[in-house]
Amino acid sequence: MKVVRNGEAQRAPRSGIARSAGPAADLPLDTILRGDCVAALSRLPAASVDLVFADPPYNLQLQGELKRPDDSRVDAVDDAWDKFDSFQSYDAFTRAWLLAVRRVLKPTGTLWVIGSYHNIFRVGALLQDLDFWILNDIVWRKTNPMPNFRGRRFTNAHETLIWAARQPEAKGYTFNYEAMKAANEDVQMRSDWLFPICSGQERLKDEAGHKVHPTQKPEALLARVILSASKPGDVVLDPFLGSGTTAAVAKRLGRHFIGVERDAAYADAAQARIDAVEPLPDLALATAPTAREAPRIAFNSLVERGLVTPGTMLTDAKAKMRAMVRADGTLSLETAPGLGQIGSIHRAGALAQGIEACNGWTYWHIATGEGLRPIDSLRAVVRTEMAMAAE
């Protein structure tokens, strides 16, 4: 398979053009642009893309064939697109595509770039030189890494992803914190992710049974990236589309995609793969709202709706502190410290503990047939009712 580096991006077919107003007008949505990524990106409107995932050449610098101890050949990455004359030429290539990406990213957009120890440090330095703002580095730990056949180094069992905002003062970028926390059993998602490398039925192969692309990424990895840093309807760009993992996952998750790929065989395989994807239903794609996005609910509204009756006793989680609910939604403390004082759920909680501030929604509990429950669970009931009414 011969791959060259010079070439022009073909114009997207007119049927793939979005006609929305503003910077997104004339975006070739859900299209693979065939050609050089820098040339292709130069034709996109500035500040029009929400998320970029880039899997550039790693510049592995392999010297000769790689063999197993039994002298069998390892199917390693030795394609022309991964070979550069020097680190300086690789840096120039990286700088060019990063500048092109930076131009098309919205001010609220973010970039993910993946690499190995061969290239990721050079990419990271250039990101900072170009005024991107690094938000996180993520370690992708592979459950089934390729062993070090020569036995001269540690097994390379991870790759690194850098997540960066367009500029240091960037605000408003998407991070679906609650969704990631919920996906991690209600514990904050960490920056080390455990996934297997792409294998089995997910691995694309040609008619002869050979890998279509040597570095195909697992869909689970891309799903986490896209779910964490974009919203349904957003535009996801992959300037090195390869076998099409980014586009396939974006389509399935209700995002638009734009892919750039210069190798015809890769682009054809990616297009066939994308065409076979069925998007998930809208209800399955709704993003969990953040605490700031959720509608504000006053404790008094729970009283007005009859979810809490005036005269009900609330307690802390250990049932040591008690407060009576008043008709106006305030609480009257029934235990010291603060005995007899009246205030909001937050003020009463602070007085009960002798502290300056308190989140009354999580501090105060109500007795139910299943034991004590935080009153925040009742607020969730009201929010659900409001959401259903809005539909």
mmCIF file of C-alpha atoms in Angstrom:
data_model
loop_
_atom_site.group_PDB
_atom_site.id
_atom_site.type_symbol
_atom_site.label_atom_id
_atom_site.label_comp_id
_atom_site.label_asym_id
_atom_site.label_seq_id
_atom_site.Cartn_x
_atom_site.Cartn_y
_atom_site.Cartn_z
ATOM 1 C CA MET A 1 0.000 0.000 0.000
ATOM 2 C CA LYS A 2 1.652 3.187 -1.179
ATOM 3 C CA VAL A 3 0.869 6.377 0.713
ATOM 4 C CA VAL A 4 2.186 9.794 -0.230
ATOM 5 C CA ARG A 5 2.126 12.972 1.807
ATOM 6 C CA ASN A 6 1.364 15.614 -0.786
ATOM 7 C CA GLY A 7 -2.111 16.119 -2.157
ATOM 8 C CA GLU A 8 -5.163 18.315 -2.220
ATOM 9 C CA ALA A 9 -8.431 17.646 -0.447
ATOM 10 C CA GLN A 10 -11.341 16.968 -2.758
ATOM 11 C CA ARG A 11 -14.375 19.155 -2.350
ATOM 12 C CA ALA A 12 -17.203 17.495 -0.475
ATOM 13 C CA PRO A 13 -20.286 16.551 -2.507
ATOM 14 C CA ARG A 14 -23.001 19.166 -2.345
ATOM 15 C CA SER A 15 -25.354 16.738 -0.636
ATOM 16 C CA GLY A 16 -23.064 16.681 2.385
ATOM 17 C CA ILE A 17 -23.120 20.443 2.954
ATOM 18 C CA ALA A 18 -24.786 21.871 6.041
ATOM 19 C CA ARG A 19 -26.909 24.964 5.421
ATOM 20 C CA SER A 20 -27.089 26.328 8.961
ATOM 21 C CA ALA A 21 -26.427 30.016 9.562
ATOM 22 C CA GLY A 22 -23.266 31.391 11.124
ATOM 23 C CA PRO A 23 -19.772 29.827 11.245
ATOM 24 C CA ALA A 24 -21.153 26.313 10.674
ATOM 25 C CA ALA A 25 -22.512 27.213 7.235
ATOM 26 C CA ASP A 26 -21.031 25.204 4.364
ATOM 27 C CA LEU A 27 -19.541 22.564 6.655
ATOM 28 C CA PRO A 28 -19.242 19.212 4.847
ATOM 29 C CA LEU A 29 -20.995 17.337 7.617
ATOM 30 C CA ASP A 30 -20.833 13.552 7.797
ATOM 31 C CA THR A 31 -18.316 13.444 4.967
ATOM 32 C CA ILE A 32 -14.842 12.033 4.388
ATOM 33 C CA LEU A 33 -12.585 14.593 2.712
ATOM 34 C CA ARG A 34 -9.902 12.821 0.690
ATOM 35 C CA GLY A 35 -6.531 14.491 0.645
ATOM 36 C CA ASP A 36 -3.966 16.234 2.799
ATOM 37 C CA CYS A 37 -5.390 17.300 6.163
ATOM 38 C CA VAL A 38 -3.868 20.795 6.177
ATOM 39 C CA ALA A 39 -5.270 21.549 2.717
ATOM 40 C CA ALA A 40 -8.655 20.103 3.640
ATOM 41 C CA LEU A 41 -8.900 22.035 6.899
ATOM 42 C CA SER A 42 -7.984 25.285 5.132
ATOM 43 C CA ARG A 43 -11.269 24.995 3.253
ATOM 44 C CA LEU A 44 -13.407 24.705 6.374
ATOM 45 C CA PRO A 45 -14.883 27.815 8.023
ATOM 46 C CA ALA A 46 -12.931 29.191 10.953
ATOM 47 C CA ALA A 47 -14.235 28.447 14.464
ATOM 48 C CA SER A 48 -16.736 25.862 13.206
ATOM 49 C CA VAL A 49 -15.776 22.577 14.908
ATOM 50 C CA ASP A 50 -16.680 21.508 18.453
ATOM 51 C CA LEU A 51 -14.255 18.635 19.004
ATOM 52 C CA VAL A 52 -11.139 17.300 17.290
ATOM 53 C CA PHE A 53 -9.686 13.845 17.794
ATOM 54 C CA ALA A 54 -6.305 13.447 16.145
ATOM 55 C CA ASP A 55 -4.390 10.195 15.755
ATOM 56 C CA PRO A 56 -1.379 11.427 13.761
ATOM 57 C CA PRO A 57 1.576 9.358 12.570
ATOM 58 C CA TYR A 58 3.693 8.346 15.569
ATOM 59 C CA ASN A 59 7.033 8.481 13.723
ATOM 60 C CA LEU A 60 7.985 5.106 15.212
ATOM 61 C CA GLN A 61 11.452 5.138 13.609
ATOM 62 C CA LEU A 62 11.558 1.352 13.270
ATOM 63 C CA GLN A 63 14.911 0.085 12.050
ATOM 64 C CA GLY A 64 14.564 -3.091 10.020
ATOM 65 C CA GLU A 65 12.084 -5.898 10.520
ATOM 66 C CA LEU A 66 10.677 -6.704 13.951
ATOM 67 C CA LYS A 67 10.663 -10.439 14.723
ATOM 68 C CA ARG A 68 9.426 -12.723 17.489
ATOM 69 C CA PRO A 69 11.754 -15.109 19.356
ATOM 70 C CA ASP A 70 10.686 -17.880 16.922
ATOM 71 C CA ASP A 71 11.941 -15.676 14.048
ATOM 72 C CA SER A 72 8.430 -15.019 12.716
ATOM 73 C CA ARG A 73 7.815 -11.495 11.439
ATOM 74 C CA VAL A 74 5.740 -9.050 13.513
ATOM 75 C CA ASP A 75 3.121 -7.095 11.583
ATOM 76 C CA ALA A 76 4.411 -3.758 12.821
ATOM 77 C CA VAL A 77 3.803 -0.234 11.530
ATOM 78 C CA ASP A 78 6.230 0.220 8.649
ATOM 79 C CA ASP A 79 4.023 2.212 6.272
ATOM 80 C CA ALA A 80 5.386 5.187 4.363
ATOM 81 C CA TRP A 81 2.990 7.597 6.106
ATOM 82 C CA ASP A 82 4.749 6.953 9.423
ATOM 83 C CA LYS A 83 8.264 7.734 8.150
ATOM 84 C CA PHE A 84 9.924 11.129 8.429
ATOM 85 C CA ASP A 85 13.436 12.208 7.510
ATOM 86 C CA SER A 86 14.160 13.785 10.896
ATOM 87 C CA PHE A 87 12.609 15.049 14.085
ATOM 88 C CA GLN A 88 12.693 18.505 12.551
ATOM 89 C CA SER A 89 10.524 17.394 9.605
ATOM 90 C CA TYR A 90 8.117 15.685 12.002
ATOM 91 C CA ASP A 91 7.903 18.869 14.092
ATOM 92 C CA ALA A 92 7.161 20.945 10.982
ATOM 93 C CA PHE A 93 4.421 18.499 9.978
ATOM 94 C CA THR A 94 2.954 18.581 13.496
ATOM 95 C CA ARG A 95 3.041 22.356 13.716
ATOM 96 C CA ALA A 96 1.246 22.675 10.379
ATOM 97 C CA TRP A 97 -1.685 20.423 11.261
ATOM 98 C CA LEU A 98 -1.993 21.852 14.796
ATOM 99 C CA LEU A 99 -2.280 25.382 13.369
ATOM 100 C CA ALA A 100 -4.914 24.162 10.914
ATOM 101 C CA VAL A 101 -6.856 22.515 13.729
ATOM 102 C CA ARG A 102 -6.610 25.581 15.936
ATOM 103 C CA ARG A 103 -8.141 27.735 13.197
ATOM 104 C CA VAL A 104 -11.231 25.548 12.753
ATOM 105 C CA LEU A 105 -11.863 24.926 16.461
ATOM 106 C CA LYS A 106 -14.552 27.010 18.108
ATOM 107 C CA PRO A 107 -13.344 29.095 21.082
ATOM 108 C CA THR A 108 -15.213 26.575 23.256
ATOM 109 C CA GLY A 109 -13.870 23.586 21.311
ATOM 110 C CA THR A 110 -11.215 21.137 22.477
ATOM 111 C CA LEU A 111 -8.593 18.910 20.908
ATOM 112 C CA TRP A 112 -7.652 15.356 21.787
ATOM 113 C CA VAL A 113 -4.429 13.965 20.363
ATOM 114 C CA ILE A 114 -3.104 10.462 20.976
ATOM 115 C CA GLY A 115 0.457 9.213 20.709
ATOM 116 C CA SER A 116 3.195 7.036 22.138
ATOM 117 C CA TYR A 117 6.544 7.874 23.698
ATOM 118 C CA HIS A 118 7.890 8.239 20.157
ATOM 119 C CA ASN A 119 5.975 11.437 19.461
ATOM 120 C CA ILE A 120 3.656 12.595 22.245
ATOM 121 C CA PHE A 121 6.244 14.727 24.052
ATOM 122 C CA ARG A 122 7.080 16.592 20.849
ATOM 123 C CA VAL A 123 3.372 17.101 20.161
ATOM 124 C CA GLY A 124 2.796 18.330 23.721
ATOM 125 C CA ALA A 125 5.604 20.875 23.499
ATOM 126 C CA LEU A 126 4.268 22.218 20.215
ATOM 127 C CA LEU A 127 0.757 22.430 21.651
ATOM 128 C CA GLN A 128 2.041 24.709 24.379
ATOM 129 C CA ASP A 129 4.196 26.696 21.942
ATOM 130 C CA LEU A 130 1.048 27.384 19.910
ATOM 131 C CA ASP A 131 -0.901 28.549 22.990
ATOM 132 C CA PHE A 132 -3.183 25.564 23.370
ATOM 133 C CA TRP A 133 -4.049 24.982 27.034
ATOM 134 C CA ILE A 134 -3.565 21.424 28.246
ATOM 135 C CA LEU A 135 -6.510 20.280 30.377
ATOM 136 C CA ASN A 136 -5.486 16.680 31.058
ATOM 137 C CA ASP A 137 -3.201 13.945 29.897
ATOM 138 C CA ILE A 138 -4.899 10.565 29.817
ATOM 139 C CA VAL A 139 -3.083 7.258 30.018
ATOM 140 C CA TRP A 140 -4.697 4.527 27.941
ATOM 141 C CA ARG A 141 -3.610 1.316 29.686
ATOM 142 C CA LYS A 142 -3.892 -1.638 27.336
ATOM 143 C CA THR A 143 -5.204 -4.880 28.798
ATOM 144 C CA ASN A 144 -3.570 -6.857 25.990
ATOM 145 C CA PRO A 145 -0.470 -4.955 24.805
ATOM 146 C CA MET A 146 1.942 -6.297 22.250
ATOM 147 C CA PRO A 147 4.947 -7.781 24.108
ATOM 148 C CA ASN A 148 8.481 -6.495 23.731
ATOM 149 C CA PHE A 149 9.798 -9.264 21.503
ATOM 150 C CA ARG A 150 13.470 -8.320 21.714
ATOM 151 C CA GLY A 151 13.451 -8.372 25.495
ATOM 152 C CA ARG A 152 15.516 -5.208 25.693
ATOM 153 C CA ARG A 153 12.901 -2.868 27.182
ATOM 154 C CA PHE A 154 9.743 -2.838 29.295
ATOM 155 C CA THR A 155 6.580 -3.877 27.490
ATOM 156 C CA ASN A 156 5.028 -0.723 26.083
ATOM 157 C CA ALA A 157 1.568 -1.152 27.599
ATOM 158 C CA HIS A 158 0.082 2.324 27.265
ATOM 159 C CA GLU A 159 -0.464 5.304 25.025
ATOM 160 C CA THR A 160 -1.029 8.913 26.060
ATOM 161 C CA LEU A 161 -3.866 11.230 25.097
ATOM 162 C CA ILE A 162 -3.569 14.982 25.565
ATOM 163 C CA TRP A 163 -6.798 16.934 26.003
ATOM 164 C CA ALA A 164 -6.358 20.631 25.279
ATOM 165 C CA ALA A 165 -8.454 23.770 24.977
ATOM 166 C CA ARG A 166 -7.959 26.178 22.095
ATOM 167 C CA GLN A 167 -6.393 28.890 24.266
ATOM 168 C CA PRO A 168 -5.339 29.488 27.903
ATOM 169 C CA GLU A 169 -8.364 31.652 28.753
ATOM 170 C CA ALA A 170 -10.847 29.216 27.199
ATOM 171 C CA LYS A 171 -14.179 28.999 28.996
ATOM 172 C CA GLY A 172 -17.332 27.094 28.273
ATOM 173 C CA TYR A 173 -15.726 23.987 26.813
ATOM 174 C CA THR A 174 -17.753 20.806 27.173
ATOM 175 C CA PHE A 175 -16.946 18.333 29.917
ATOM 176 C CA ASN A 176 -19.775 15.987 30.835
ATOM 177 C CA TYR A 177 -18.597 15.486 34.401
ATOM 178 C CA GLU A 178 -21.780 13.937 35.751
ATOM 179 C CA ALA A 179 -21.992 11.451 32.881
ATOM 180 C CA MET A 180 -18.389 10.351 33.384
ATOM 181 C CA LYS A 181 -18.901 10.053 37.133
ATOM 182 C CA ALA A 182 -22.066 8.001 36.671
ATOM 183 C CA ALA A 183 -20.249 5.740 34.213
ATOM 184 C CA ASN A 184 -17.584 5.157 36.852
ATOM 185 C CA GLU A 185 -19.975 3.944 39.582
ATOM 186 C CA ASP A 186 -20.498 7.482 40.952
ATOM 187 C CA VAL A 187 -16.789 8.061 41.514
ATOM 188 C CA GLN A 188 -14.876 10.782 39.639
ATOM 189 C CA MET A 189 -13.472 9.448 36.373
ATOM 190 C CA ARG A 190 -9.694 9.104 36.635
ATOM 191 C CA SER A 191 -7.080 9.934 34.025
ATOM 192 C CA ASP A 192 -5.995 6.309 33.567
ATOM 193 C CA TRP A 193 -8.312 4.373 31.270
ATOM 194 C CA LEU A 194 -8.209 0.608 30.849
ATOM 195 C CA PHE A 195 -9.210 -0.726 27.426
ATOM 196 C CA PRO A 196 -8.021 -3.602 25.231
ATOM 197 C CA ILE A 197 -6.404 -2.859 21.886
ATOM 198 C CA CYS A 198 -8.575 -3.304 18.823
ATOM 199 C CA SER A 199 -8.899 -6.976 17.981
ATOM 200 C CA GLY A 200 -11.382 -9.703 17.085
ATOM 201 C CA GLN A 201 -14.495 -8.818 15.082
ATOM 202 C CA GLU A 202 -13.950 -5.086 15.598
ATOM 203 C CA ARG A 203 -10.681 -5.185 13.642
ATOM 204 C CA LEU A 204 -11.275 -4.342 9.973
ATOM 205 C CA LYS A 205 -9.686 -6.805 7.548
ATOM 206 C CA ASP A 206 -9.472 -7.013 3.771
ATOM 207 C CA GLU A 207 -10.550 -9.923 1.595
ATOM 208 C CA ALA A 208 -7.211 -11.643 2.204
ATOM 209 C CA GLY A 209 -7.676 -11.449 5.968
ATOM 210 C CA HIS A 210 -5.048 -8.746 6.477
ATOM 211 C CA LYS A 211 -5.532 -5.702 8.712
ATOM 212 C CA VAL A 212 -6.974 -2.781 6.804
ATOM 213 C CA HIS A 213 -5.112 -0.338 9.068
ATOM 214 C CA PRO A 214 -2.214 -1.157 11.406
ATOM 215 C CA THR A 215 -3.180 1.243 14.205
ATOM 216 C CA GLN A 216 -6.988 1.003 14.356
ATOM 217 C CA LYS A 217 -8.186 2.356 17.707
ATOM 218 C CA PRO A 218 -10.878 0.595 19.776
ATOM 219 C CA GLU A 219 -14.363 2.069 19.616
ATOM 220 C CA ALA A 220 -14.627 2.041 23.421
ATOM 221 C CA LEU A 221 -11.750 4.527 23.658
ATOM 222 C CA LEU A 222 -13.334 6.923 21.163
ATOM 223 C CA ALA A 223 -16.738 6.567 22.793
ATOM 224 C CA ARG A 224 -15.347 7.781 26.105
ATOM 225 C CA VAL A 225 -13.602 10.729 24.454
ATOM 226 C CA ILE A 226 -16.718 11.779 22.536
ATOM 227 C CA LEU A 227 -19.132 11.223 25.422
ATOM 228 C CA SER A 228 -16.930 13.182 27.817
ATOM 229 C CA ALA A 229 -16.190 16.220 25.652
ATOM 230 C CA SER A 230 -19.097 16.774 23.265
ATOM 231 C CA LYS A 231 -22.884 16.911 23.069
ATOM 232 C CA PRO A 232 -25.360 15.366 20.634
ATOM 233 C CA GLY A 233 -25.391 17.386 17.422
ATOM 234 C CA ASP A 234 -21.818 18.651 17.867
ATOM 235 C CA VAL A 235 -19.310 18.477 15.012
ATOM 236 C CA VAL A 236 -16.416 16.074 15.576
ATOM 237 C CA LEU A 237 -13.388 16.362 13.280
ATOM 238 C CA ASP A 238 -10.714 13.706 12.727
ATOM 239 C CA PRO A 239 -7.874 14.976 10.502
ATOM 240 C CA PHE A 240 -6.300 11.487 10.297
ATOM 241 C CA LEU A 241 -9.399 9.345 9.910
ATOM 242 C CA GLY A 242 -7.703 6.079 8.942
ATOM 243 C CA SER A 243 -10.160 3.204 9.276
ATOM 244 C CA GLY A 244 -12.942 5.532 10.453
ATOM 245 C CA THR A 245 -13.293 4.741 14.163
ATOM 246 C CA THR A 246 -13.925 8.366 15.162
ATOM 247 C CA ALA A 247 -16.587 8.890 12.512
ATOM 248 C CA ALA A 248 -18.333 5.573 13.181
ATOM 249 C CA VAL A 249 -18.558 6.245 16.913
ATOM 250 C CA ALA A 250 -19.599 9.881 16.377
ATOM 251 C CA LYS A 251 -22.442 8.786 14.095
ATOM 252 C CA ARG A 252 -23.610 6.132 16.545
ATOM 253 C CA LEU A 253 -23.595 8.715 19.368
ATOM 254 C CA GLY A 254 -25.617 11.332 17.484
ATOM 255 C CA ARG A 255 -22.744 13.667 16.597
ATOM 256 C CA HIS A 256 -21.824 14.985 13.160
ATOM 257 C CA PHE A 257 -18.401 14.049 11.844
ATOM 258 C CA ILE A 258 -15.897 15.355 9.340
ATOM 259 C CA GLY A 259 -13.032 13.032 8.483
ATOM 260 C CA VAL A 260 -9.915 13.676 6.446
ATOM 261 C CA GLU A 261 -8.009 10.770 4.911
ATOM 262 C CA ARG A 262 -5.522 10.763 2.063
ATOM 263 C CA ASP A 263 -5.195 7.019 1.487
ATOM 264 C CA ALA A 264 -7.952 5.757 -0.836
ATOM 265 C CA ALA A 265 -8.057 2.228 0.596
ATOM 266 C CA TYR A 266 -8.435 3.529 4.155
ATOM 267 C CA ALA A 267 -11.098 6.037 3.102
ATOM 268 C CA ASP A 268 -13.093 3.404 1.216
ATOM 269 C CA ALA A 269 -12.992 1.003 4.175
ATOM 270 C CA ALA A 270 -13.969 3.806 6.564
ATOM 271 C CA GLN A 271 -16.915 4.843 4.376
ATOM 272 C CA ALA A 272 -18.264 1.286 4.232
ATOM 273 C CA ARG A 273 -17.883 1.003 7.986
ATOM 274 C CA ILE A 274 -19.669 4.309 8.641
ATOM 275 C CA ASP A 275 -22.522 3.467 6.253
ATOM 276 C CA ALA A 276 -23.286 0.355 8.312
ATOM 277 C CA VAL A 277 -23.654 2.299 11.588
ATOM 278 C CA GLU A 278 -27.121 2.919 12.993
ATOM 279 C CA PRO A 279 -27.360 6.001 15.266
ATOM 280 C CA LEU A 280 -28.685 5.434 18.759
ATOM 281 C CA PRO A 281 -32.163 6.827 19.541
ATOM 282 C CA ASP A 282 -32.330 10.361 20.927
ATOM 283 C CA LEU A 283 -33.521 9.216 24.344
ATOM 284 C CA ALA A 284 -30.399 7.084 24.730
ATOM 285 C CA LEU A 285 -28.162 10.054 23.935
ATOM 286 C CA ALA A 286 -29.503 12.696 26.330
ATOM 287 C CA THR A 287 -26.626 14.226 28.281
ATOM 288 C CA ALA A 288 -26.901 14.182 32.062
ATOM 289 C CA PRO A 289 -27.349 17.810 33.206
ATOM 290 C CA THR A 290 -24.759 19.372 35.435
ATOM 291 C CA ALA A 291 -25.730 20.689 38.842
ATOM 292 C CA ARG A 292 -25.492 24.229 37.450
ATOM 293 C CA GLU A 293 -27.742 23.399 34.499
ATOM 294 C CA ALA A 294 -30.438 21.745 36.594
ATOM 295 C CA PRO A 295 -33.400 24.031 37.451
ATOM 296 C CA ARG A 296 -33.236 25.700 40.836
ATOM 297 C CA ILE A 297 -35.687 24.240 43.336
ATOM 298 C CA ALA A 298 -36.607 25.926 46.618
ATOM 299 C CA PHE A 299 -37.230 23.682 49.619
ATOM 300 C CA ASN A 300 -40.564 25.441 50.074
ATOM 301 C CA SER A 301 -41.716 23.999 46.722
ATOM 302 C CA LEU A 302 -41.424 20.518 48.247
ATOM 303 C CA VAL A 303 -43.707 21.654 51.060
ATOM 304 C CA GLU A 304 -46.160 23.229 48.608
ATOM 305 C CA ARG A 305 -46.291 20.015 46.537
ATOM 306 C CA GLY A 306 -46.978 17.919 49.636
ATOM 307 C CA LEU A 307 -43.717 15.984 49.402
ATOM 308 C CA VAL A 308 -42.841 17.265 52.890
ATOM 309 C CA THR A 309 -45.566 18.055 55.402
ATOM 310 C CA PRO A 310 -45.244 20.977 57.869
ATOM 311 C CA GLY A 311 -44.399 19.545 61.279
ATOM 312 C CA THR A 312 -42.209 16.770 59.794
ATOM 313 C CA MET A 313 -38.962 16.178 61.667
ATOM 314 C CA LEU A 314 -35.772 16.169 59.631
ATOM 315 C CA THR A 315 -32.505 14.775 60.999
ATOM 316 C CA ASP A 316 -28.884 14.482 60.021
ATOM 317 C CA ALA A 317 -27.653 11.172 58.602
ATOM 318 C CA LYS A 318 -27.017 9.791 62.117
ATOM 319 C CA ALA A 319 -30.341 11.063 63.507
ATOM 320 C CA LYS A 320 -28.590 13.111 66.188
ATOM 321 C CA MET A 321 -29.674 16.584 65.054
ATOM 322 C CA ARG A 322 -33.382 17.349 64.594
ATOM 323 C CA ALA A 323 -35.298 20.183 62.955
ATOM 324 C CA MET A 324 -39.020 20.697 62.387
ATOM 325 C CA VAL A 325 -40.332 21.760 58.974
ATOM 326 C CA ARG A 326 -42.432 24.941 59.147
ATOM 327 C CA ALA A 327 -45.255 25.875 56.764
ATOM 328 C CA ASP A 328 -43.129 28.528 55.054
ATOM 329 C CA GLY A 329 -40.339 26.056 54.225
ATOM 330 C CA THR A 330 -37.978 27.149 56.996
ATOM 331 C CA LEU A 331 -36.692 24.820 59.706
ATOM 332 C CA SER A 332 -36.847 25.206 63.485
ATOM 333 C CA LEU A 333 -33.943 23.506 65.263
ATOM 334 C CA GLU A 334 -35.051 21.085 67.963
ATOM 335 C CA THR A 335 -31.569 20.189 69.255
ATOM 336 C CA ALA A 336 -28.524 22.115 70.411
ATOM 337 C CA PRO A 337 -26.444 23.822 69.176
ATOM 338 C CA GLY A 338 -28.850 26.266 67.632
ATOM 339 C CA LEU A 339 -31.880 25.046 69.624
ATOM 340 C CA GLY A 340 -34.940 27.170 68.838
ATOM 341 C CA GLN A 341 -33.342 29.055 65.969
ATOM 342 C CA ILE A 342 -35.120 29.275 62.627
ATOM 343 C CA GLY A 343 -33.613 29.407 59.181
ATOM 344 C CA SER A 344 -33.428 27.925 55.696
ATOM 345 C CA ILE A 345 -32.345 24.297 55.257
ATOM 346 C CA HIS A 346 -28.807 25.567 54.642
ATOM 347 C CA ARG A 347 -28.699 28.014 57.551
ATOM 348 C CA ALA A 348 -30.276 25.482 59.922
ATOM 349 C CA GLY A 349 -27.764 22.857 58.860
ATOM 350 C CA ALA A 350 -24.879 25.224 59.523
ATOM 351 C CA LEU A 351 -26.275 26.178 62.946
ATOM 352 C CA ALA A 352 -26.773 22.517 63.873
ATOM 353 C CA GLN A 353 -23.102 21.836 63.181
ATOM 354 C CA GLY A 354 -21.703 25.102 64.474
ATOM 355 C CA ILE A 355 -20.154 25.946 61.102
ATOM 356 C CA GLU A 356 -20.419 28.843 58.669
ATOM 357 C CA ALA A 357 -22.030 27.118 55.673
ATOM 358 C CA CYS A 358 -23.808 23.888 54.844
ATOM 359 C CA ASN A 359 -25.520 22.198 51.896
ATOM 360 C CA GLY A 360 -28.892 21.524 53.515
ATOM 361 C CA TRP A 361 -30.042 19.299 50.641
ATOM 362 C CA THR A 362 -27.490 16.634 51.522
ATOM 363 C CA TYR A 363 -27.277 17.294 55.306
ATOM 364 C CA TRP A 364 -30.951 16.946 56.215
ATOM 365 C CA HIS A 365 -32.665 13.558 55.921
ATOM 366 C CA ILE A 366 -36.288 12.456 56.060
ATOM 367 C CA ALA A 367 -37.596 9.168 57.476
ATOM 368 C CA THR A 368 -39.132 6.794 54.910
ATOM 369 C CA GLY A 369 -40.220 3.175 54.893
ATOM 370 C CA GLU A 370 -36.745 2.349 53.602
ATOM 371 C CA GLY A 371 -34.905 4.344 56.250
ATOM 372 C CA LEU A 372 -33.428 7.840 56.215
ATOM 373 C CA ARG A 373 -33.098 9.521 52.826
ATOM 374 C CA PRO A 374 -31.535 12.927 52.048
ATOM 375 C CA ILE A 375 -34.098 15.539 51.107
ATOM 376 C CA ASP A 376 -32.122 15.971 47.884
ATOM 377 C CA SER A 377 -33.877 12.803 46.661
ATOM 378 C CA LEU A 378 -37.178 14.693 46.890
ATOM 379 C CA ARG A 379 -35.726 17.586 44.915
ATOM 380 C CA ALA A 380 -34.835 15.062 42.193
ATOM 381 C CA VAL A 381 -38.514 14.043 42.049
ATOM 382 C CA VAL A 382 -39.545 17.647 41.397
ATOM 383 C CA ARG A 383 -36.898 18.078 38.693
ATOM 384 C CA THR A 384 -38.097 14.921 36.957
ATOM 385 C CA GLU A 385 -41.684 16.200 37.004
ATOM 386 C CA MET A 386 -40.524 19.527 35.540
ATOM 387 C CA ALA A 387 -38.601 17.783 32.768
ATOM 388 C CA MET A 388 -41.590 15.636 31.850
ATOM 389 C CA ALA A 389 -43.864 18.676 31.802
ATOM 390 C CA ALA A 390 -41.430 20.472 29.483
ATOM 391 C CA GLU A 391 -41.684 17.635 26.969
#
